[in-house]
mmCIF file of C-alpha atoms and ligand atoms in Angstrom:
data_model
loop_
_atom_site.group_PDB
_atom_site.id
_atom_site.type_symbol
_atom_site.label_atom_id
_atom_site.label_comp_id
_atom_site.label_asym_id
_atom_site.label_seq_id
_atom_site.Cartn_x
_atom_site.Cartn_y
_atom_site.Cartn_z
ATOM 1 C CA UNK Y 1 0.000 0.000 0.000
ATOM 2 C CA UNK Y 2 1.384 3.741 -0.852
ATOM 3 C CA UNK Y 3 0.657 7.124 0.629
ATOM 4 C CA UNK Y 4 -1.706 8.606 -1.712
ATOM 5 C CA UNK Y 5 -2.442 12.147 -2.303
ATOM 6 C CA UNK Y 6 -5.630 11.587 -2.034
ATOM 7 C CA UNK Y 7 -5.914 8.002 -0.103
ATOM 8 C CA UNK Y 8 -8.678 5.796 -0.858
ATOM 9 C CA UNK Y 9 -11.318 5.405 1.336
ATOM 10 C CA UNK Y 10 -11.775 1.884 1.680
ATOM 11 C CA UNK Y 11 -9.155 -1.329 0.921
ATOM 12 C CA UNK Y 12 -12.680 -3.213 -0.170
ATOM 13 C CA UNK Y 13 -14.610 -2.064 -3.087
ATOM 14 C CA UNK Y 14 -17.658 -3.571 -4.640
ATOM 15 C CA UNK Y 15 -16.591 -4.376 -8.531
ATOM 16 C CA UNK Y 16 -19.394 -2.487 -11.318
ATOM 17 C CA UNK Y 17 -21.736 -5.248 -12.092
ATOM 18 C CA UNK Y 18 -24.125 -4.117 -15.400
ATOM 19 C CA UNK Y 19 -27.674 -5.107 -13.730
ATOM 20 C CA UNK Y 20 -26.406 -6.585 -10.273
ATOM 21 C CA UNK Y 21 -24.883 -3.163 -8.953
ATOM 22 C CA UNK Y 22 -28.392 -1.702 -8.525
ATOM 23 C CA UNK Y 23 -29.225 0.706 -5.790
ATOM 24 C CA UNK Y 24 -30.813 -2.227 -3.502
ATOM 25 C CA UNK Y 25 -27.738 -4.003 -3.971
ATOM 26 C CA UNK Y 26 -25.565 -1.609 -2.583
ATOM 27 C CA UNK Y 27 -28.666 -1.260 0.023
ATOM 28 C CA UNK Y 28 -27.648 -4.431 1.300
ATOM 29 C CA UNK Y 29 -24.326 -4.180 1.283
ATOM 30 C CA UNK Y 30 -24.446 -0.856 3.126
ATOM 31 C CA UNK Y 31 -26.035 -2.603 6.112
ATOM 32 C CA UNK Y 32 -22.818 -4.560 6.768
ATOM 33 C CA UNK Y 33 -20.373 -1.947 5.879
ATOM 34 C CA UNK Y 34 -20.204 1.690 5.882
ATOM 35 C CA UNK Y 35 -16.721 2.290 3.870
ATOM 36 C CA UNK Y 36 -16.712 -0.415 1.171
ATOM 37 C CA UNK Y 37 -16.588 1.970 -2.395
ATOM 38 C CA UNK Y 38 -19.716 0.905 -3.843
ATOM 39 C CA UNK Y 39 -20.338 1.136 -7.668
ATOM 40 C CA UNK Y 40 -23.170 2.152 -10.107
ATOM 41 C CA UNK Y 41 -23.854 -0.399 -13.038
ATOM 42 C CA UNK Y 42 -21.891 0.620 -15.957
ATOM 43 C CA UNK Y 43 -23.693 4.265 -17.526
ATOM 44 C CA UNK Y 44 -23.627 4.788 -21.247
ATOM 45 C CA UNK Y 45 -22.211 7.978 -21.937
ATOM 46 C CA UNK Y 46 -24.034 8.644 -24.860
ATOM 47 C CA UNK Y 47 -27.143 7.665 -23.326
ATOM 48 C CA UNK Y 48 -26.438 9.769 -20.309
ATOM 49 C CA UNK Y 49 -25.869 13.257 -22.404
ATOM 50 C CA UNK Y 50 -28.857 12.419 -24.489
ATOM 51 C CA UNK Y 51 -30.312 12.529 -21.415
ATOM 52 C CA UNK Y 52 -32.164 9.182 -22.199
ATOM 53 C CA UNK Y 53 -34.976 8.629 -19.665
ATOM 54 C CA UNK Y 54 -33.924 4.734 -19.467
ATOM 55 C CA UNK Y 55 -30.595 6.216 -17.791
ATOM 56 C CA UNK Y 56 -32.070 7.482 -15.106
ATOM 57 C CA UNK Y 57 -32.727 4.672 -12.703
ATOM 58 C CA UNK Y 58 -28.749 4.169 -13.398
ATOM 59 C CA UNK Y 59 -27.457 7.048 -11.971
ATOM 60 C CA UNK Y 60 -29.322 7.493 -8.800
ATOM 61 C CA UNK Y 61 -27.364 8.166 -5.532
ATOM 62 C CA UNK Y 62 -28.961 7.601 -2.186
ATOM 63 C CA UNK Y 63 -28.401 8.561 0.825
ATOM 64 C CA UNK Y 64 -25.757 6.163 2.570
ATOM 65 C CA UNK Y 65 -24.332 5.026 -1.441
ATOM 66 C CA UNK Y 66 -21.127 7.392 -0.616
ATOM 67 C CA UNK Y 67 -18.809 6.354 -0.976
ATOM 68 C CA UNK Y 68 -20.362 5.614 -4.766
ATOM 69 C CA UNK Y 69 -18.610 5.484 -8.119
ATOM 70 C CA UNK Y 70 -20.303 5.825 -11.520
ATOM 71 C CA UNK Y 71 -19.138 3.343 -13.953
ATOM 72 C CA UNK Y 72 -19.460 5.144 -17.578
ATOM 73 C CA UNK Y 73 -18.306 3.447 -20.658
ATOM 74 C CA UNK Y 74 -17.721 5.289 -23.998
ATOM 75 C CA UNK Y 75 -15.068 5.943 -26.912
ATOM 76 C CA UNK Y 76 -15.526 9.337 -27.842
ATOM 77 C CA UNK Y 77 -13.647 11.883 -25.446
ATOM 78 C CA UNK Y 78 -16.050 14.813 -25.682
ATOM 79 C CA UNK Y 79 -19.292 12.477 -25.023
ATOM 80 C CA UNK Y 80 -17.410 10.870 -22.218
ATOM 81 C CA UNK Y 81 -16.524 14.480 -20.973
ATOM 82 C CA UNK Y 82 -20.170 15.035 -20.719
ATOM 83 C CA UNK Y 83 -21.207 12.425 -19.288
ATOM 84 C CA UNK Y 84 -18.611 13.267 -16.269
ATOM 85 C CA UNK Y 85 -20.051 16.939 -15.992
ATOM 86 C CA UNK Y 86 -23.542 15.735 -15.913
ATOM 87 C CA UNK Y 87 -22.376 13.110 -13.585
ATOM 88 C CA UNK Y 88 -20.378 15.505 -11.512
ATOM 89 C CA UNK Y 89 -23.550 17.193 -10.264
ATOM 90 C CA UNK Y 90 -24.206 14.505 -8.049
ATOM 91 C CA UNK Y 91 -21.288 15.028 -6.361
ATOM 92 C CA UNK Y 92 -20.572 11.333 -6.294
ATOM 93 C CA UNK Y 93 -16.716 10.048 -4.886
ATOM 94 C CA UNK Y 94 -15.605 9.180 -8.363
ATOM 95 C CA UNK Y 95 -16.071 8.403 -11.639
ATOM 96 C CA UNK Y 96 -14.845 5.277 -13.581
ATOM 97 C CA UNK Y 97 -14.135 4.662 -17.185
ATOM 98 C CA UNK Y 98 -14.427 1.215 -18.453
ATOM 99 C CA UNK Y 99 -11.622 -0.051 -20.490
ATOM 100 C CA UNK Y 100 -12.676 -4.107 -19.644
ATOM 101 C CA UNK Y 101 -16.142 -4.706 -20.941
ATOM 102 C CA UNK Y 102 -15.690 -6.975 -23.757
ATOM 103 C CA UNK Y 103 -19.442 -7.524 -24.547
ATOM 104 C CA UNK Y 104 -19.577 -6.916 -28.565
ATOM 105 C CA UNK Y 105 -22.210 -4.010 -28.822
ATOM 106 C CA UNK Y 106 -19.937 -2.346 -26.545
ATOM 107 C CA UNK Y 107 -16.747 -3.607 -28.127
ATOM 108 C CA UNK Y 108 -17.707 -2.518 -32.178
ATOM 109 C CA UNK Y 109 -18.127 1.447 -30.450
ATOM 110 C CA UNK Y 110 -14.219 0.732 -29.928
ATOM 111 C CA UNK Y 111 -15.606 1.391 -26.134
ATOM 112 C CA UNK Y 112 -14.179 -0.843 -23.266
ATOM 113 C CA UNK Y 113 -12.034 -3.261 -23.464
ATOM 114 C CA UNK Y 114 -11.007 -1.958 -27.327
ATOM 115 C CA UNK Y 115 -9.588 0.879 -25.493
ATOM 116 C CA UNK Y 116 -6.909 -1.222 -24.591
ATOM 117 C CA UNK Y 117 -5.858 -1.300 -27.960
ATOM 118 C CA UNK Y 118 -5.670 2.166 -29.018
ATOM 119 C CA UNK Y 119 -3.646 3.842 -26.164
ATOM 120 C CA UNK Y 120 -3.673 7.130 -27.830
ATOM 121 C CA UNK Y 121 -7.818 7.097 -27.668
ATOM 122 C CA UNK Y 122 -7.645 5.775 -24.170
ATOM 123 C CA UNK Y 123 -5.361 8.417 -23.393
ATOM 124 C CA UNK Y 124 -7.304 11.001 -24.839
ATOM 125 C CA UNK Y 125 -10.623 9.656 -23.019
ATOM 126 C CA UNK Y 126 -8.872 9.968 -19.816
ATOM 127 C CA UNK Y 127 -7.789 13.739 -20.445
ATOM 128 C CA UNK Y 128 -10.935 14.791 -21.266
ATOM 129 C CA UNK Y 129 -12.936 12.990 -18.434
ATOM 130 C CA UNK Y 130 -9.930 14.497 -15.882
ATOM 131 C CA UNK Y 131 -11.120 17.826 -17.236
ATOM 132 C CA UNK Y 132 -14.555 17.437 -17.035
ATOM 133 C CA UNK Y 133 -14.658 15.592 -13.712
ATOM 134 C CA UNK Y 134 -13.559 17.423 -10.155
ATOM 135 C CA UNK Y 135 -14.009 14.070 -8.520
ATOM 136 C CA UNK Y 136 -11.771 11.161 -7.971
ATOM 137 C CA UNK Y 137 -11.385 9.881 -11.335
ATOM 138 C CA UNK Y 138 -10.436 5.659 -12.331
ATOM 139 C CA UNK Y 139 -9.856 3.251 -15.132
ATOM 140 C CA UNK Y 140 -11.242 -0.214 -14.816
ATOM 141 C CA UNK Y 141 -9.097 -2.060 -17.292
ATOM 142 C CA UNK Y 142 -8.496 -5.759 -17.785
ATOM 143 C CA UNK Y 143 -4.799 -7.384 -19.289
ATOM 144 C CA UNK Y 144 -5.409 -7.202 -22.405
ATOM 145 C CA UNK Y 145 -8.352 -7.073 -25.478
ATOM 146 C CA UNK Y 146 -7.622 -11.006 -27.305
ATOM 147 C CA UNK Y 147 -4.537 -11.493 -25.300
ATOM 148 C CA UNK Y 148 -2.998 -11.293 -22.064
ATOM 149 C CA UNK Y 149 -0.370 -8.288 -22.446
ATOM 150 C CA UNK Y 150 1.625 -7.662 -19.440
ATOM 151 C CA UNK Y 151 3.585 -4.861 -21.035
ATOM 152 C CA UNK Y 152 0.852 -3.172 -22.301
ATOM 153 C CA UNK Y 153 -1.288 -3.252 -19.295
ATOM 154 C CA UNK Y 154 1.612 -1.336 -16.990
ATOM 155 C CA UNK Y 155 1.911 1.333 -20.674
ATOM 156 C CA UNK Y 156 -1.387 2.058 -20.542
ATOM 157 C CA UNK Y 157 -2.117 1.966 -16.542
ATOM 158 C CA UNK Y 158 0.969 4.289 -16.591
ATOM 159 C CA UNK Y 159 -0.397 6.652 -19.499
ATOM 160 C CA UNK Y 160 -3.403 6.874 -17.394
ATOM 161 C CA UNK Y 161 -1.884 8.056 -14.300
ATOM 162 C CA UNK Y 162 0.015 10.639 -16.439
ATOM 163 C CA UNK Y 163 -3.671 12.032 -17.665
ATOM 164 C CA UNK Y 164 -4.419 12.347 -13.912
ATOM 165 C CA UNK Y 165 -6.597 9.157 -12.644
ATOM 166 C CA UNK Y 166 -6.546 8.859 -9.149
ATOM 167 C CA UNK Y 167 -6.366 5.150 -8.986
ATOM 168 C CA UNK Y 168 -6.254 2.477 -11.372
ATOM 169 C CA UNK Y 169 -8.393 -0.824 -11.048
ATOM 170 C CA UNK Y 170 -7.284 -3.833 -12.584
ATOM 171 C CA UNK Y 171 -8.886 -7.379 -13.681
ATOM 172 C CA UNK Y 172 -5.887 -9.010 -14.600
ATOM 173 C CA UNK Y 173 -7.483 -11.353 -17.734
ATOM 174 C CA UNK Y 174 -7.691 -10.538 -21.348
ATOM 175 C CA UNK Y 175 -11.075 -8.894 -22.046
ATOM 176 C CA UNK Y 176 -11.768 -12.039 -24.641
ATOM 177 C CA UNK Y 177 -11.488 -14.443 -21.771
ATOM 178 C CA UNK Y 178 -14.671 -13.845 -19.780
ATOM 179 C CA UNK Y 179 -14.193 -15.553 -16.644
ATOM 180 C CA UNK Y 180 -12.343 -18.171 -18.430
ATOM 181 C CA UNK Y 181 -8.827 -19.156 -16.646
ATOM 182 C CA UNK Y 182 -7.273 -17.525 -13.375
ATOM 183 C CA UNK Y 183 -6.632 -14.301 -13.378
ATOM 184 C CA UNK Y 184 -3.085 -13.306 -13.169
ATOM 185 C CA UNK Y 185 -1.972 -11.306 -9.865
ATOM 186 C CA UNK Y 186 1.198 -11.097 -9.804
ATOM 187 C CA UNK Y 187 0.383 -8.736 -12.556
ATOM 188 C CA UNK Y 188 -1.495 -6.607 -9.966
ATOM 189 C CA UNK Y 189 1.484 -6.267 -8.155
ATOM 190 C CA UNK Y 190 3.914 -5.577 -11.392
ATOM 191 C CA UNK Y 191 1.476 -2.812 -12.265
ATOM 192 C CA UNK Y 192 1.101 -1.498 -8.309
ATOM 193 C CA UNK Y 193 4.600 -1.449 -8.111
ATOM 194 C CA UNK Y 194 4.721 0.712 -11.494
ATOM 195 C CA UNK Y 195 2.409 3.442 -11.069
ATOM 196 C CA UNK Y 196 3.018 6.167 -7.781
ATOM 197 C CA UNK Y 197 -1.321 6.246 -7.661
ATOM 198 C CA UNK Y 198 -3.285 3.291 -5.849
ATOM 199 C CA UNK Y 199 -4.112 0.235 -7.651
ATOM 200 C CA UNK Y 200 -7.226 -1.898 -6.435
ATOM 201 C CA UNK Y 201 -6.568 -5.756 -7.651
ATOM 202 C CA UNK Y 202 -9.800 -7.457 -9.149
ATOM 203 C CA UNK Y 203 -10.590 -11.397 -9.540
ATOM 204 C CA UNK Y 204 -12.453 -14.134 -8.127
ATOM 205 C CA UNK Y 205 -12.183 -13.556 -4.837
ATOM 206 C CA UNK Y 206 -14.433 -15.215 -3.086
ATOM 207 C CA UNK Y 207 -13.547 -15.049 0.394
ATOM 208 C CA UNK Y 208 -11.984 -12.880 3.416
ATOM 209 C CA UNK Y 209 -8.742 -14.986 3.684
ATOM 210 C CA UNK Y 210 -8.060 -14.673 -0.432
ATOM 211 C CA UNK Y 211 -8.663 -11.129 -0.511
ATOM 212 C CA UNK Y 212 -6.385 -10.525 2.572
ATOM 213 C CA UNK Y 213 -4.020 -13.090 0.835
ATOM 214 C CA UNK Y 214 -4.329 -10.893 -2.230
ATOM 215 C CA UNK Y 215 -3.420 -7.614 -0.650
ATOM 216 C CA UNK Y 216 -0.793 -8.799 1.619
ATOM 217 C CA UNK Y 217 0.707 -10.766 -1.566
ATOM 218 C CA UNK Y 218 0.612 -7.941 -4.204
ATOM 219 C CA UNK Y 219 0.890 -4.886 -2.326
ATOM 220 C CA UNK Y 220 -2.211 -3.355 -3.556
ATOM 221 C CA UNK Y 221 -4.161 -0.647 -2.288
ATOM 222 C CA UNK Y 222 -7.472 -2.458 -1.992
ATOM 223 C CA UNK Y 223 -9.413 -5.280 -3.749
ATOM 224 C CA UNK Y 224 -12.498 -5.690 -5.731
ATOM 225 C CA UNK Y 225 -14.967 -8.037 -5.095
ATOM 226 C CA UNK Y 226 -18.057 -8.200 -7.834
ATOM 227 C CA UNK Y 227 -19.825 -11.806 -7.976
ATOM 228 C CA UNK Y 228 -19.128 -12.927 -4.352
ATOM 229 C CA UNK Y 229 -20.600 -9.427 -3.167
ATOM 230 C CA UNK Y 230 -23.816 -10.086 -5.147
ATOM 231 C CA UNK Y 231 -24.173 -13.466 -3.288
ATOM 232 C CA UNK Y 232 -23.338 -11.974 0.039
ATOM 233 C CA UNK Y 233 -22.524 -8.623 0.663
ATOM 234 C CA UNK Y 234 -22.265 -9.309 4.017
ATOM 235 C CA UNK Y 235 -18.650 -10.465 2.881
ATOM 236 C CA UNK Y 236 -17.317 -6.365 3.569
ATOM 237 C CA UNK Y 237 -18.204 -6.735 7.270
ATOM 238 C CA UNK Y 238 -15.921 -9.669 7.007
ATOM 239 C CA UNK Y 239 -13.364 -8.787 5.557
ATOM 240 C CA UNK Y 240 -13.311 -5.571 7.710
ATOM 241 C CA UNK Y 241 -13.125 -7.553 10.604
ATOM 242 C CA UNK Y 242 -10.356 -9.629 9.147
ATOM 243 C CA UNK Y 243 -8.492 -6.789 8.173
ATOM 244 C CA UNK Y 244 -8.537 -5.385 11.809
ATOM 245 C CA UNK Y 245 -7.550 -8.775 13.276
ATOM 246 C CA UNK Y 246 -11.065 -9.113 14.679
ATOM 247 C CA UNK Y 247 -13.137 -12.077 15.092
ATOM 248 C CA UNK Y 248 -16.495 -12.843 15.761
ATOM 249 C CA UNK Y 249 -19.558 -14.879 14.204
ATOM 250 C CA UNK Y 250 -21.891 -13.168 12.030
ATOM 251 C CA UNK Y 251 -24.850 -13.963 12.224
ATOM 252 C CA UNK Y 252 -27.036 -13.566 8.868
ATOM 253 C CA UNK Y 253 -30.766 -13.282 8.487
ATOM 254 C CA UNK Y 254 -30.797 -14.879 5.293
ATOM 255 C CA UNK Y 255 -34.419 -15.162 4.445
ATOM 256 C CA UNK Y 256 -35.127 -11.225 5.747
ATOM 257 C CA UNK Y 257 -32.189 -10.251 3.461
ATOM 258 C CA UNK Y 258 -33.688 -12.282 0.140
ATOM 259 C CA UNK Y 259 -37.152 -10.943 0.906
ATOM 260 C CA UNK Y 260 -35.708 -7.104 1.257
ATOM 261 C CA UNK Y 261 -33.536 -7.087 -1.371
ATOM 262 C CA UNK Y 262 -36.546 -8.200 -4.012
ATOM 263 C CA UNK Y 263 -38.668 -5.186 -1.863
ATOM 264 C CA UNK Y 264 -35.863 -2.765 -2.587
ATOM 265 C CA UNK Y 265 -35.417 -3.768 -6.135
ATOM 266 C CA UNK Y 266 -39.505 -2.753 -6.307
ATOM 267 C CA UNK Y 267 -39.276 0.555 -4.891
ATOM 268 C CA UNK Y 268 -36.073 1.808 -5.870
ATOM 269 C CA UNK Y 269 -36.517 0.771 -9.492
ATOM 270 C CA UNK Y 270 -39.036 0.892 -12.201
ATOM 271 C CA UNK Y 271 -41.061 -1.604 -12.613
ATOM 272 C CA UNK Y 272 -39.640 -2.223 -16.113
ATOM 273 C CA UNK Y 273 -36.796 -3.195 -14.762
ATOM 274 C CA UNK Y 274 -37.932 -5.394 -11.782
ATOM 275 C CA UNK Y 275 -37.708 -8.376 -14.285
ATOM 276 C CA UNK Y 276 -33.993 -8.053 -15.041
ATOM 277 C CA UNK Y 277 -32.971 -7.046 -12.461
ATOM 278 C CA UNK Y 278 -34.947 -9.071 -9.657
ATOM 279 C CA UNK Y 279 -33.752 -12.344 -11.344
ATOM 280 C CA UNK Y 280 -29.915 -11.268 -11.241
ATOM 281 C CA UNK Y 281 -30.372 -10.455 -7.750
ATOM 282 C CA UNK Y 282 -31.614 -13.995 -7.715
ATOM 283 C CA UNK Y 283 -29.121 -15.773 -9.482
ATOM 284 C CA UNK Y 284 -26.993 -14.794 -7.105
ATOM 285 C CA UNK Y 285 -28.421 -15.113 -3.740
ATOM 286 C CA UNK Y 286 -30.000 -18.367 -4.285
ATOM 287 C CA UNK Y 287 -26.544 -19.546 -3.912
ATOM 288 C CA UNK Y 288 -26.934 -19.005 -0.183
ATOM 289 C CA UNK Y 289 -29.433 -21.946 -0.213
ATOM 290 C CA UNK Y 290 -28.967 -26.108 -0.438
ATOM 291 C CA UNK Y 291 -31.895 -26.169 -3.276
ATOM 292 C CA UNK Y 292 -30.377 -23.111 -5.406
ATOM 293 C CA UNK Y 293 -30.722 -24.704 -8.718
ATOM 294 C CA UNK Y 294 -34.558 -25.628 -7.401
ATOM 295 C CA UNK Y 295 -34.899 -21.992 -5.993
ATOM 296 C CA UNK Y 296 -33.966 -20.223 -9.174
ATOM 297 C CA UNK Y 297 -35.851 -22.261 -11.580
ATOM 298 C CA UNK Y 298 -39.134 -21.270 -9.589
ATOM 299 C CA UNK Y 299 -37.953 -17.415 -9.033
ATOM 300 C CA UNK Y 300 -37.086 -17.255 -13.068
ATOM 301 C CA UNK Y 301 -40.764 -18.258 -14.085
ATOM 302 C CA UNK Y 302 -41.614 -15.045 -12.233
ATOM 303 C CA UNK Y 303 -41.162 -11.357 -13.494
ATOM 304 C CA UNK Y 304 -42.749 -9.245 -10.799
ATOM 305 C CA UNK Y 305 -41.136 -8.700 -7.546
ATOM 306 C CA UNK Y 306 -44.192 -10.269 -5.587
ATOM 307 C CA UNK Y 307 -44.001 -13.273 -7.900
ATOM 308 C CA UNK Y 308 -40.078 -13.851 -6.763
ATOM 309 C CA UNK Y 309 -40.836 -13.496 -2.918
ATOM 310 C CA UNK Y 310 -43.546 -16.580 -3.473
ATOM 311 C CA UNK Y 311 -40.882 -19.147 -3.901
ATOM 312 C CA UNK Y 312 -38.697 -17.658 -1.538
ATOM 313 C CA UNK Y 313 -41.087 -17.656 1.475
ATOM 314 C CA UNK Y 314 -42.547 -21.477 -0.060
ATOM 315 C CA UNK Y 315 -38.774 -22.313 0.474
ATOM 316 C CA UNK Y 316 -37.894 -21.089 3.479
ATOM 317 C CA UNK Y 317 -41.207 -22.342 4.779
ATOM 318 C CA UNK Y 318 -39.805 -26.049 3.706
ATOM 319 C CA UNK Y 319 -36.269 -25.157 5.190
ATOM 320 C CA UNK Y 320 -36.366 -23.546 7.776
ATOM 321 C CA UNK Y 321 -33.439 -24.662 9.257
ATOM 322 C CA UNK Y 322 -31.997 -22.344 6.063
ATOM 323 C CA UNK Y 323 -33.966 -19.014 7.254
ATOM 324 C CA UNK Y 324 -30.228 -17.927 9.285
ATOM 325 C CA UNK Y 325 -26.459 -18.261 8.210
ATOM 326 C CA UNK Y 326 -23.866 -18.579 11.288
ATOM 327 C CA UNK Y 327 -20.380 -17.147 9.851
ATOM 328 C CA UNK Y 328 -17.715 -18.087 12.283
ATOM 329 C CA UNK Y 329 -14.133 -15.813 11.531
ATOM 330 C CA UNK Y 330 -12.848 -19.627 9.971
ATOM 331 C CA UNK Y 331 -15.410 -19.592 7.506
ATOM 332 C CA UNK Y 332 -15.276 -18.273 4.351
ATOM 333 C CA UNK Y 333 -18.409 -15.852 4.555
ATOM 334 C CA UNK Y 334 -19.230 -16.023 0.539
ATOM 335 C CA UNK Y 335 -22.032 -18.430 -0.811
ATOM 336 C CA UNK Y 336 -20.306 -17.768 -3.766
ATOM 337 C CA UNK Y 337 -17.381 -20.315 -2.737
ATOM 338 C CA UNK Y 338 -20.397 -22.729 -1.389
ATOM 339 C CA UNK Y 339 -18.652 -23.316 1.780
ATOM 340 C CA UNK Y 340 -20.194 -20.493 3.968
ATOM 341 C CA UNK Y 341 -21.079 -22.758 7.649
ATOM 342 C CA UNK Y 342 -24.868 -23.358 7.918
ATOM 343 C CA UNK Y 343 -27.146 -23.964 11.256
HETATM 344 C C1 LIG T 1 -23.073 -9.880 -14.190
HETATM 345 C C2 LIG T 1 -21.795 -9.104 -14.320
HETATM 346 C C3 LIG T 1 -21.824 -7.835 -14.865
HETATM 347 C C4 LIG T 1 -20.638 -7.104 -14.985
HETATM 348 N N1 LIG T 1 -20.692 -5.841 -15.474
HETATM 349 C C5 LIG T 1 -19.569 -5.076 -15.481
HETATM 350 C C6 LIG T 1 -19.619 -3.716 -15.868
HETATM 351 O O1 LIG T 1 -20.667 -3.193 -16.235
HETATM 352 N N2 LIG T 1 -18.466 -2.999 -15.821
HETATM 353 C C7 LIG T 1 -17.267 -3.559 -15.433
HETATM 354 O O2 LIG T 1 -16.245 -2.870 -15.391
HETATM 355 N N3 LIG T 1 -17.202 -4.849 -15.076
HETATM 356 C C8 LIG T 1 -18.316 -5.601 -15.074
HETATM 357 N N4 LIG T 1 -18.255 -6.892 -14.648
HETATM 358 C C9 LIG T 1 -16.963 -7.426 -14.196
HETATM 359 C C10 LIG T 1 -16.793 -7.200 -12.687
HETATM 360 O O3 LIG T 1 -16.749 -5.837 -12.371
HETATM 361 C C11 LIG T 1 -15.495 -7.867 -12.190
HETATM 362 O O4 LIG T 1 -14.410 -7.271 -12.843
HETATM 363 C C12 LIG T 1 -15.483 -9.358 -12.465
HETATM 364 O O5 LIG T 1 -16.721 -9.956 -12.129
HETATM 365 C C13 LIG T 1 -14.360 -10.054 -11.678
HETATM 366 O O6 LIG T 1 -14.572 -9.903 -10.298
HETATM 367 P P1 LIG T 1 -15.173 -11.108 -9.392
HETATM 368 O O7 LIG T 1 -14.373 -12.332 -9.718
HETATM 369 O O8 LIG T 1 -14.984 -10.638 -7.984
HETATM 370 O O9 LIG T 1 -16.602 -11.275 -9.789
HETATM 371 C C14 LIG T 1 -19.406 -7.654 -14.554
HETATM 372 C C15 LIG T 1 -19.398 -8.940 -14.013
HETATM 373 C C16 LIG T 1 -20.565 -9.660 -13.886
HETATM 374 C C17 LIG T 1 -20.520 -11.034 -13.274
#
């Protein structure tokens, strides 16, 4: 870890997560930690300065989201400087630029992850979102766009901190792998060790003791935690406690927590998006239970939020013995690893 000018607030972040990240997420994970840097799903920039109504749900900021970072993803500088000034006015901590997304529609723009192959567009980007944004200002890049480029990512993380990011996140896999293969961390600690501003290591961490392993490993600043946070974002309080050599069980209301994250998703969202979003939220959580598979299959054949609490109750109902997670400090406190200690 390095003095920063301007020091992060948190070694835990929650990772952007398009449709997961929603304002009930980071509800939930607010009740079990009041520092983690929590995330917006990723904002298109066009959309944003065409003032698109669809955005709007996107870029809300409620009270207790600070400290919050808006994801925005673009390729043109002056649209991505827009969105940062329109952005700005929320006051949020930060503002992120994607350079990892590698899903096509987003890809053809020569938005995220292609900006890891034109450096002199990325670096361009970056100067005009520094310009545009008084906030704390980050990439989000991955190691590569169709191949894992060590050299490359430390060029381009360094380019950025020349155009004035504050901190640099990195997913160390090629943008064309997915979630394919193990990400590579000891490029996380190449690249921390390169660059004077923070770097925040990013990748399948599913657990307290590997994130803690990570840091005290690579050197990092912090660490990123996306699809273990959407199955229990309880995992912050953890790794808090870890952190400050703490230990005691937590104890989880699992049930209350499935039930008001589906009644958050309802009234902090429109109903358009209840579908979508509800059944993410589900995909996730229902790895907290024995009978996920079972669980989701019922939830999925639902698309209003009352609809997904019916099979949630109907299941708790038949285990009830499920309705409350023990964590002790051994265990790892993610469903997302499926070895979280049940009562
Ligand atoms: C459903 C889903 C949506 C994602 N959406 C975004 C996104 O919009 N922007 C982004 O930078 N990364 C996105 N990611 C990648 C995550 O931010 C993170 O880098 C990745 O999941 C690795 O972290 P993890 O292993 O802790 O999940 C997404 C990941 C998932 C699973």
């Amino acid at each position: 870890m390095k003095p920063a000018e301007r020091p992060l607030p948190s070694r835990f972040f929650l990772a952007p997560m398009a449709e997961v990240t929603t304002p009930a997420l980071r509800r939930l994970v607010r009740k079990f930690s009041g520092s983690a840097v929590l995330y917006s799903e990723m904002i298109s920039a066009g959309a944003l300065l065409a003032r698109a109504p669809h955005n709007e749900p996107l870029t809300a900021k409620l009270d207790g989201d600070d400290p919050l970072v808006y994801q925005i993803v673009g390729a043109k500088p002056d649209v991505m400087a827009g969105a940062c000034r329109i952005l700005a006015e929320k006051q949020p901590f930060g503002i992120d630029i994607n350079m990892g997304c590698g899903a096509p529609d987003i890809v053809k723009t020569g938005a995220g992850a292609a900006l890891l192959k034109d450096h002199d567009l990325a670096r361009r980007v970056v100067r005009a979102c520094r310009a545009a944004a008084p906030c704390r200002l980050s990439v989000k890049m991955r190691s590569g766009f169709d191949r894992h480029d060590p050299a490359a990512t430390v060029t381009l993380a360094k380019i950025c901190q020349d155009e004035g990011v504050d901190f640099i996140v990195l997913h160390p896999r090629f943008g064309k792998l997915g979630f394919r293969r193990s990400p590579d961390w000891p490029l996380v600690k190449e690249v921390g060790e390169a660059l004077s501003v923070p770097v925040i290591g990013n990748g399948d961490i599913k657990s307290a003791e590997t994130a803690l392993r990570r840091l005290y490993e690579t050197g990092c600043d912090a660490v990123m935690i996306g699809r273990a946070a959407a199955a229990s974002p309880w995992i912050f309080r953890c790794l808090e406690e870890a952190l400050a050599g703490q230990s005691s069980d937590l104890v989880v209301p699992l049930e209350d927590l499935f039930l008001e994250g589906l009644d958050l998703i309802g009234s902090y969202l429109p109903e358009r998006l209840h579908k979508s979003r509800g059944h993410r939220f589900c995909f996730y959580f229902s790895g907290n239970v024995k009978f996920s598979h079972n669980l989701y299959t019922s939830i999925r054949r639902e698309e209003s939020i009352d609809g997904m609490k019916r099979p949630v109750i109907a299941y708790f109902e038949k285990n009830p013995h499920e309705r409350i997670i023990i964590l002790s400090p051994a265990a790892s406190p993610s469903a997302y690893s499926r070895d979280s200690r049940r009562v």
